[in-house]
Amino acid sequence: MNGYSSHADPINLESSPHQVRATVRKSVPAGVALYECREISPERKSARQADRCAALAYDVHKLQTALTQAQAELARCRTEIPQHGRMVSDLRGVVDAQHREIVKYKALLDGVELEKGDLERQKCELSKDRDRLIKVVRRYQSPTSGPQSVIDSLRREVQHLEQTIAQQDQRGHREKATLEQEVDDLKRDLVRERNDNRRCRDALTAANNRCAVLEGEKEDLSRAVHNARQNAEDARRRAEDSMNTSEATVREFEDRLQQALTQGSSQQEDLDDVRAECERLYQQNRDKQAQIDELNMRLRHFKDLSDSQSHSLQRAREALLDAQQKRKNIENVQRLEHMNMRSRARESSPERRCVYCGQVCRGCSPSRRANDRLRSSTEGRIQAPPPYSR
């Protein structure tokens, strides 16, 4: 079969598009690529389809990566939600305990207030008894009082009652100070418990807000996962359809390639002739190109010579114009000198013949002499050459 195998290499559809194209190009002989150019067009189509399949596979890979990341984020949120729920439960337990403590302190404060009221009432009653006894003693101390023994007994009773009242007052003051200190401590504890309760409520509110945010993120991630799954499913379905189409196209191309390989042996001689003709035309083209390069070099050389000659001619023209100007200046100077000499000679010898009229005179009119000088200068002028044009 002239060095060509009749069996093509199998094409792996899971490889990259570049590998697929390289495998296809390796399996196609050069003769088929030159002579059967219309039969190779499905190769390009299969290459494009392979590229599209690779692009779809890459898109599916990206979607799967995004889906994996979304699932990981969703799992993290799911693990965080129970933790936040436990935190909320703990905070609620702390708030309930603080509330119970506050209720207990309020009950203690109410009891202290009641006890304080009882002590105040007892103090008032003792003061009333003291005043009543003082009145009785004063009544018995009057001149109309009874025996002295009764008065002494009553006086001792009054002293005893005064001591009792003083002790009750001291005990009442001590209990009052103690109760006031306890009330102040309870008030401070109540303020501290209220602050703790407020902080717990703020923390509970923040935790509830965080839970709401996490719930929203969970819903967003669920929607994103659903959309990613839908997109991945669509991409997978499109990839499967494209792969099926590509497999059918590749099978068709392999069949046509097998047919082309079987026909390649009969077309090898024509291919050799075509190659020889191409080589001859290529050699002829190289010769023509060499001639064109040589002509271009000669043309550039002639152009350089023409430029140099143009510059030389321009310089010669400028030198000629300078020489003509110098000559004209010299002629004008000589003419003026000659006229001066003639005028001096005419003044010195007025009887000579005039060069203009041929008679003995003192000279012709000035207008005639001026016309003659103009005519002579016009006849002797040298015309300048026209400007050089390339």
XYZ file of C-alpha atoms in Angstrom:
390
model
C 0.000 0.000 0.000
C 3.014 2.311 -0.635
C 3.991 2.658 3.019
C 0.521 3.661 4.265
C -1.439 1.521 6.714
C -4.995 0.631 5.805
C -6.078 0.712 9.463
C -6.454 4.122 11.175
C -5.484 4.702 14.787
C -8.457 4.681 17.171
C -9.555 8.112 18.400
C -10.065 8.531 22.123
C -12.987 10.892 22.640
C -12.008 11.504 26.267
C -8.691 13.114 25.235
C -8.214 16.838 24.618
C -9.242 18.496 21.305
C -5.573 19.029 20.332
C -4.818 15.319 20.807
C -7.890 14.397 18.747
C -6.811 16.724 15.917
C -3.223 15.376 16.071
C -4.486 11.776 15.894
C -6.741 12.611 12.934
C -3.976 14.428 11.055
C -1.542 11.568 11.716
C -3.999 9.013 10.365
C -4.703 10.977 7.140
C -2.043 10.528 4.377
C -0.624 13.535 2.517
C -2.078 12.387 -0.801
C -5.577 12.443 0.547
C -4.986 15.876 2.077
C -3.909 17.290 -1.333
C -6.022 15.357 -3.773
C -9.174 14.628 -1.759
C -9.574 18.050 -0.122
C -13.346 17.830 -0.188
C -13.315 14.496 1.621
C -11.437 15.974 4.668
C -14.020 18.629 5.547
C -15.718 16.314 8.120
C -12.388 16.237 9.978
C -12.656 19.925 10.704
C -16.263 19.450 11.724
C -15.303 16.654 14.116
C -12.466 18.816 15.472
C -14.906 21.642 16.128
C -17.292 19.214 17.779
C -14.419 17.873 19.878
C -13.589 21.456 20.891
C -17.210 22.055 21.821
C -17.248 18.813 23.808
C -14.078 19.859 25.616
C -15.591 23.286 26.351
C -18.782 21.642 27.631
C -16.725 19.266 29.766
C -14.829 22.234 31.186
C -18.132 24.016 31.921
C -19.456 20.872 33.612
C -16.257 20.679 35.668
C -16.644 24.317 36.737
C -20.301 23.743 37.634
C -19.382 20.638 39.618
C -16.674 22.614 41.447
C -19.151 25.405 42.228
C -21.702 22.789 43.345
C -19.114 21.164 45.634
C -18.225 24.532 47.146
C -21.902 25.384 47.638
C -22.518 22.005 49.278
C -19.523 22.550 51.584
C -20.835 26.013 52.495
C -24.299 24.553 53.090
C -22.836 21.821 55.315
C -20.882 24.441 57.259
C -24.051 26.502 57.731
C -25.927 23.393 58.819
C -23.238 22.685 61.422
C -23.274 26.312 62.570
C -27.072 26.479 62.957
C -27.238 23.825 65.775
C -24.310 25.544 67.503
C -26.108 28.870 67.362
C -29.291 27.122 68.513
C -27.424 25.730 71.524
C -25.988 29.190 72.189
C -29.502 30.658 72.039
C -30.781 27.947 74.405
C -27.914 28.637 76.828
C -28.583 32.364 76.681
C -32.276 31.780 77.273
C -31.424 29.598 80.300
C -29.147 32.335 81.633
C -31.896 34.917 81.092
C -34.427 32.723 82.888
C -32.014 32.183 85.803
C -31.366 35.910 86.013
C -35.103 36.545 85.933
C -35.627 34.087 88.802
C -32.834 35.773 90.775
C -34.451 39.150 90.157
C -37.819 37.817 91.386
C -36.144 36.405 94.501
C -34.361 39.686 95.214
C -37.607 41.566 94.725
C -39.316 39.241 97.219
C -36.476 39.787 99.717
C -36.714 43.528 99.187
C -40.468 43.424 99.803
C -39.897 41.410 103.008
C -37.301 43.913 104.194
C -39.698 46.755 103.502
C -42.445 44.986 105.485
C -40.074 44.313 108.375
C -38.995 47.932 108.298
C -42.662 49.014 108.493
C -43.244 46.688 111.468
C -40.250 48.151 113.291
C -41.479 51.654 112.593
C -44.904 50.757 114.026
C -43.318 49.188 117.102
C -41.233 52.302 117.597
C -44.332 54.483 117.389
C -46.158 52.289 119.919
C -43.195 52.400 122.315
C -43.041 56.160 121.984
C -46.740 56.375 122.766
C -46.283 54.131 125.859
C -43.357 56.239 126.994
C -45.365 59.437 126.641
C -48.293 57.890 128.506
C -46.048 56.732 131.358
C -44.382 60.133 131.574
C -47.804 61.701 131.907
C -48.716 59.230 134.679
C -45.464 59.943 136.553
C -46.013 63.624 136.323
C -49.537 63.228 137.596
C -48.342 61.196 140.557
C -45.556 63.695 141.308
C -48.133 66.411 141.999
C -48.754 67.527 145.674
C -51.921 65.541 145.741
C -50.142 62.324 144.996
C -50.378 59.141 147.076
C -47.804 57.499 149.278
C -44.103 57.741 148.512
C -43.742 54.021 147.981
C -46.158 54.098 145.104
C -44.320 57.014 143.627
C -40.971 55.223 143.874
C -42.329 52.079 142.307
C -43.808 54.037 139.491
C -40.561 55.929 139.067
C -38.616 52.666 138.862
C -41.110 51.381 136.351
C -40.710 54.552 134.339
C -36.918 54.210 134.381
C -37.189 50.591 133.357
C -39.490 51.549 130.525
C -37.122 54.330 129.461
C -34.216 51.883 129.391
C -36.325 49.431 127.439
C -37.321 52.157 124.997
C -33.665 53.261 124.643
C -32.609 49.673 123.969
C -35.443 49.289 121.478
C -34.368 52.533 119.787
C -30.750 51.398 119.561
C -31.762 48.004 118.236
C -34.143 49.710 115.807
C -31.379 52.033 114.573
C -28.986 49.126 114.123
C -31.595 47.072 112.310
C -32.532 50.094 110.229
C -28.895 50.670 109.224
C -28.517 46.967 108.464
C -31.708 46.967 106.435
C -30.666 50.106 104.565
C -27.302 48.491 103.752
C -29.076 45.354 102.581
C -31.483 47.464 100.529
C -28.558 49.293 98.894
C -26.824 45.985 98.187
C -30.037 44.583 96.752
C -30.487 47.686 94.593
C -26.936 47.367 93.269
C -27.491 43.671 92.644
C -30.752 44.507 90.919
C -29.055 47.098 88.684
C -26.278 44.633 87.879
C -28.808 41.900 87.153
C -30.765 44.286 84.931
C -27.583 45.159 83.025
C -26.758 41.472 82.687
C -30.307 40.837 81.583
C -30.039 43.630 79.007
C -26.746 42.231 77.709
C -28.266 38.766 77.545
C -31.233 40.154 75.639
C -28.901 41.958 73.241
C -26.884 38.777 72.758
C -30.111 36.836 72.269
C -31.306 39.404 69.708
C -27.951 39.235 67.900
C -28.104 35.436 67.949
C -31.657 35.517 66.577
C -30.556 37.942 63.862
C -27.583 35.717 63.057
C -29.904 32.723 62.905
C -32.180 34.647 60.538
C -29.178 35.585 58.387
C -27.981 31.986 58.380
C -31.461 30.825 57.452
C -31.465 33.312 54.562
C -27.994 32.165 53.491
C -29.164 28.592 53.767
C -32.114 29.335 51.496
C -29.834 31.199 49.052
C -27.371 28.309 49.062
C -30.203 25.853 48.580
C -31.416 27.844 45.573
C -27.832 28.127 44.272
C -27.319 24.382 44.713
C -30.591 23.700 42.951
C -29.655 26.042 40.094
C -26.156 24.549 39.909
C -27.597 21.054 39.792
C -30.032 22.134 37.097
C -27.233 23.778 35.090
C -24.987 20.758 35.591
C -27.783 18.463 34.471
C -28.432 20.633 31.392
C -24.709 20.799 30.616
C -24.369 17.039 31.083
C -27.338 16.449 28.799
C -25.911 18.822 26.174
C -22.504 17.172 26.537
C -24.045 13.723 26.094
C -25.930 14.890 23.005
C -22.799 16.491 21.606
C -20.751 13.395 22.431
C -23.274 11.181 20.685
C -23.227 13.468 17.655
C -19.435 13.579 17.733
C -19.211 9.795 18.013
C -21.508 9.404 15.025
C -19.491 11.967 13.059
C -16.208 10.302 14.034
C -17.506 6.890 13.018
C -18.620 8.314 9.687
C -15.267 10.027 9.279
C -13.416 6.793 10.123
C -15.435 4.969 7.470
C -14.680 7.639 4.890
C -11.058 7.694 5.992
C -10.840 3.938 5.548
C -12.264 4.319 2.054
C -9.815 7.117 1.318
C -6.924 4.980 2.577
C -7.963 2.129 0.290
C -8.048 4.574 -2.630
C -4.725 6.152 -1.620
C -2.579 3.455 -3.298
C -4.130 4.106 -6.709
C -3.718 7.841 -6.318
C -0.074 7.738 -5.185
C 1.312 8.048 -8.726
C -0.865 11.066 -9.421
C 0.303 12.443 -6.117
C 3.970 12.000 -7.132
C 3.309 13.816 -10.409
C 1.543 16.598 -8.595
C 4.412 16.849 -6.119
C 6.971 16.995 -8.947
C 4.953 19.681 -10.709
C 4.665 21.613 -7.456
C 8.423 21.318 -6.928
C 9.084 22.553 -10.471
C 6.720 25.479 -10.038
C 8.281 26.257 -6.677
C 11.785 26.248 -8.224
C 10.565 28.437 -11.089
C 8.972 30.797 -8.601
C 12.263 31.022 -6.683
C 14.135 31.823 -9.926
C 11.613 34.509 -10.812
C 11.897 35.910 -7.337
C 15.692 36.045 -7.654
C 15.348 37.897 -10.990
C 12.877 40.305 -9.432
C 15.284 40.953 -6.557
C 18.135 41.597 -9.015
C 15.976 44.001 -11.051
C 14.981 45.793 -7.878
C 18.646 46.175 -6.934
C 19.487 47.561 -10.381
C 16.503 49.895 -10.209
C 17.664 51.210 -6.840
C 21.199 51.651 -8.279
C 19.883 53.609 -11.279
C 17.717 55.680 -8.992
C 20.742 56.544 -6.848
C 22.721 57.501 -9.998
C 19.833 59.644 -11.221
C 19.652 61.410 -7.869
C 23.405 62.084 -7.857
C 23.309 63.402 -11.473
C 20.339 65.604 -10.599
C 22.276 67.068 -7.688
C 25.350 67.616 -9.919
C 23.221 69.289 -12.614
C 21.589 71.511 -10.017
C 24.980 72.575 -8.686
C 26.225 73.279 -12.289
C 23.111 75.342 -13.012
C 23.629 77.369 -9.847
C 27.311 77.935 -10.776
C 26.283 79.023 -14.308
C 23.747 81.494 -12.922
C 26.398 82.902 -10.580
C 28.849 83.268 -13.488
C 26.220 85.001 -15.649
C 25.405 87.400 -12.830
C 29.094 88.184 -12.334
C 29.548 88.699 -16.099
C 26.551 91.032 -16.214
C 27.911 93.043 -13.328
C 31.318 93.304 -15.029
C 29.708 94.412 -18.330
C 27.674 97.052 -16.540
C 30.793 98.367 -14.820
C 32.723 98.400 -18.134
C 29.830 100.137 -19.879
C 29.685 102.813 -17.231
C 33.449 103.338 -17.465
C 33.239 103.540 -21.255
C 30.424 106.057 -21.085
C 32.333 108.130 -18.596
C 35.408 108.071 -20.832
C 33.347 109.097 -23.876
C 31.651 111.879 -21.970
C 35.024 113.191 -20.806
C 36.431 112.902 -24.354
C 33.402 114.675 -25.799
C 33.772 117.469 -23.319
C 37.474 117.819 -24.102
C 37.067 117.720 -27.962
C 33.615 118.909 -28.994
C 34.513 118.989 -32.756
C 34.764 115.211 -33.143
C 32.235 113.226 -35.092
C 29.368 111.620 -33.253
C 29.342 107.874 -33.220
C 25.572 107.878 -33.462
C 24.805 110.328 -36.259
C 28.221 110.431 -38.047
C 28.380 114.204 -38.051
C 30.430 116.759 -36.228
C 28.308 117.631 -33.203
C 28.444 117.828 -29.474
C 26.489 114.622 -29.124
C 22.990 113.402 -29.828
C 20.060 113.774 -27.570
C 20.108 111.958 -24.221
C 17.015 109.907 -25.112
C 18.668 108.504 -28.214
C 21.797 107.659 -26.305
C 19.702 105.878 -23.627
C 17.853 103.855 -26.296
C 21.136 102.865 -27.894
C 22.556 101.746 -24.562
C 19.431 99.689 -23.844
C 19.595 98.036 -27.267
C 23.252 97.180 -26.892
C 22.710 95.691 -23.422
C 19.771 93.622 -24.679
C 21.751 92.219 -27.602
C 24.677 91.236 -25.365
C 22.628 89.523 -22.660
C 23.029 85.752 -22.243
C 19.815 83.838 -21.743
C 19.752 81.616 -18.610
C 18.821 77.955 -19.106
C 15.371 76.848 -17.924
C 15.049 75.280 -14.469
C 15.870 71.624 -14.279
C 12.914 69.317 -13.816
C 13.270 65.662 -12.960
